Structure formats: C-alpha cells, structure tokens
Amino acid sequence: MLPRVDVGDDVRRTDGLLDAPWTLHVIGDASGTHELLGFDGTTVRVAVDGDSARAVGSQPIAGTVVRHGR
C-alpha cells in the first residue's frame, strides 16, 4: 500500500501537507489494518476492506482505494 498526496505549487514543506488527504494505492491484496506515519509524525491506523478504506488518526485519507493488480 502506497499513500499518495496531490502536491500543488503552493506546497513548500511537509507542513503544507498536514490536511491534504491521502489516496491509497494498493498493489495486490492489502486488506486488513495497517499503520502508517502521518505528515505530523503521528501514527495513522488504516483499515482496508476491498475497495474502501477508513482511518483512525489525524491524517485524512480518501475513502476509496485505487487497486493495481489483484
């Protein structure tokens, strides 16, 4: 699973990404719970279930998962 963030010309450092939602790109089967590190340095628990995801933590994520291969 790879989190991706759209970065505009206005972003100069990671502080500019604190409220930017992640889009999760999943290769293969990544269903289950994963821990990722948010841009604010805190842990984000991400639960992937099929093509949807939800997170617990301070980092916003998109609810839809982009799948690449299965």
PDB file of C-alpha atoms in Angstrom:
ATOM      1  CA  MET A   1       0.000   0.000   0.000  1.00  0.00           C
ATOM      2  CA  LEU A   2       1.349   3.395  -1.021  1.00  0.00           C
ATOM      3  CA  PRO A   3      -0.220   6.650   0.116  1.00  0.00           C
ATOM      4  CA  ARG A   4      -0.196   9.421  -2.499  1.00  0.00           C
ATOM      5  CA  VAL A   5      -0.855  13.116  -1.971  1.00  0.00           C
ATOM      6  CA  ASP A   6      -1.521  15.689  -4.672  1.00  0.00           C
ATOM      7  CA  VAL A   7       1.100  18.396  -4.236  1.00  0.00           C
ATOM      8  CA  GLY A   8       0.442  21.829  -5.712  1.00  0.00           C
ATOM      9  CA  ASP A   9       2.804  24.702  -6.425  1.00  0.00           C
ATOM     10  CA  ASP A  10       1.829  26.255  -3.094  1.00  0.00           C
ATOM     11  CA  VAL A  11       3.382  23.408  -1.046  1.00  0.00           C
ATOM     12  CA  ARG A  12       6.893  24.262   0.108  1.00  0.00           C
ATOM     13  CA  ARG A  13       7.361  21.810   3.004  1.00  0.00           C
ATOM     14  CA  THR A  14       5.586  18.971   4.801  1.00  0.00           C
ATOM     15  CA  ASP A  15       3.569  21.437   6.903  1.00  0.00           C
ATOM     16  CA  GLY A  16       1.692  22.253   3.702  1.00  0.00           C
ATOM     17  CA  LEU A  17       0.572  18.618   3.505  1.00  0.00           C
ATOM     18  CA  LEU A  18      -0.875  18.226   7.019  1.00  0.00           C
ATOM     19  CA  ASP A  19      -4.507  18.486   5.908  1.00  0.00           C
ATOM     20  CA  ALA A  20      -4.062  17.022   2.427  1.00  0.00           C
ATOM     21  CA  PRO A  21      -5.975  13.742   2.030  1.00  0.00           C
ATOM     22  CA  TRP A  22      -4.076  10.629   1.039  1.00  0.00           C
ATOM     23  CA  THR A  23      -5.199   8.491  -1.859  1.00  0.00           C
ATOM     24  CA  LEU A  24      -4.236   4.892  -1.103  1.00  0.00           C
ATOM     25  CA  HIS A  25      -2.784   2.861  -3.966  1.00  0.00           C
ATOM     26  CA  VAL A  26      -2.845  -0.866  -3.254  1.00  0.00           C
ATOM     27  CA  ILE A  27      -0.876  -3.481  -5.154  1.00  0.00           C
ATOM     28  CA  GLY A  28      -2.264  -6.984  -4.666  1.00  0.00           C
ATOM     29  CA  ASP A  29      -4.317  -7.842  -1.597  1.00  0.00           C
ATOM     30  CA  ALA A  30      -3.714  -5.401   1.240  1.00  0.00           C
ATOM     31  CA  SER A  31      -6.967  -5.959   3.108  1.00  0.00           C
ATOM     32  CA  GLY A  32      -6.650  -5.594   6.853  1.00  0.00           C
ATOM     33  CA  THR A  33      -5.263  -2.982   9.223  1.00  0.00           C
ATOM     34  CA  HIS A  34      -2.012  -1.135   8.553  1.00  0.00           C
ATOM     35  CA  GLU A  35      -0.093   1.515  10.470  1.00  0.00           C
ATOM     36  CA  LEU A  36       1.324   4.463   8.552  1.00  0.00           C
ATOM     37  CA  LEU A  37       3.106   7.590   9.714  1.00  0.00           C
ATOM     38  CA  GLY A  38       1.260  10.856   9.053  1.00  0.00           C
ATOM     39  CA  PHE A  39       2.917  14.096   7.960  1.00  0.00           C
ATOM     40  CA  ASP A  40       2.506  15.357  11.523  1.00  0.00           C
ATOM     41  CA  GLY A  41       4.598  12.435  12.824  1.00  0.00           C
ATOM     42  CA  THR A  42       1.692  10.556  14.424  1.00  0.00           C
ATOM     43  CA  THR A  43       0.566   7.016  13.684  1.00  0.00           C
ATOM     44  CA  VAL A  44      -2.465   6.544  11.448  1.00  0.00           C
ATOM     45  CA  ARG A  45      -4.262   3.182  11.505  1.00  0.00           C
ATOM     46  CA  VAL A  46      -5.747   2.423   8.101  1.00  0.00           C
ATOM     47  CA  ALA A  47      -8.270  -0.383   7.654  1.00  0.00           C
ATOM     48  CA  VAL A  48      -8.576  -1.551   4.046  1.00  0.00           C
ATOM     49  CA  ASP A  49     -11.627  -3.604   3.102  1.00  0.00           C
ATOM     50  CA  GLY A  50     -11.838  -4.366  -0.595  1.00  0.00           C
ATOM     51  CA  ASP A  51     -12.011  -1.069  -2.474  1.00  0.00           C
ATOM     52  CA  SER A  52     -12.684   1.109   0.568  1.00  0.00           C
ATOM     53  CA  ALA A  53     -10.629   2.346   3.489  1.00  0.00           C
ATOM     54  CA  ARG A  54     -11.076   4.188   6.747  1.00  0.00           C
ATOM     55  CA  ALA A  55      -8.506   5.702   9.053  1.00  0.00           C
ATOM     56  CA  VAL A  56      -8.102   6.427  12.741  1.00  0.00           C
ATOM     57  CA  GLY A  57      -5.687   9.250  13.422  1.00  0.00           C
ATOM     58  CA  SER A  58      -5.038  12.827  12.453  1.00  0.00           C
ATOM     59  CA  GLN A  59      -4.234  12.233   8.760  1.00  0.00           C
ATOM     60  CA  PRO A  60      -7.249  12.444   6.420  1.00  0.00           C
ATOM     61  CA  ILE A  61      -7.485   9.767   3.737  1.00  0.00           C
ATOM     62  CA  ALA A  62      -9.726   9.271   0.746  1.00  0.00           C
ATOM     63  CA  GLY A  63     -12.359   6.605   1.351  1.00  0.00           C
ATOM     64  CA  THR A  64     -11.690   4.921  -1.991  1.00  0.00           C
ATOM     65  CA  VAL A  65      -8.724   2.655  -2.660  1.00  0.00           C
ATOM     66  CA  VAL A  66      -7.048   2.609  -6.080  1.00  0.00           C
ATOM     67  CA  ARG A  67      -6.132  -1.005  -6.867  1.00  0.00           C
ATOM     68  CA  HIS A  68      -3.301  -2.114  -9.141  1.00  0.00           C
ATOM     69  CA  GLY A  69      -3.419  -5.853  -9.857  1.00  0.00           C
ATOM     70  CA  ARG A  70      -5.091  -8.364  -7.584  1.00  0.00           C
TER      71      ARG A  70
END
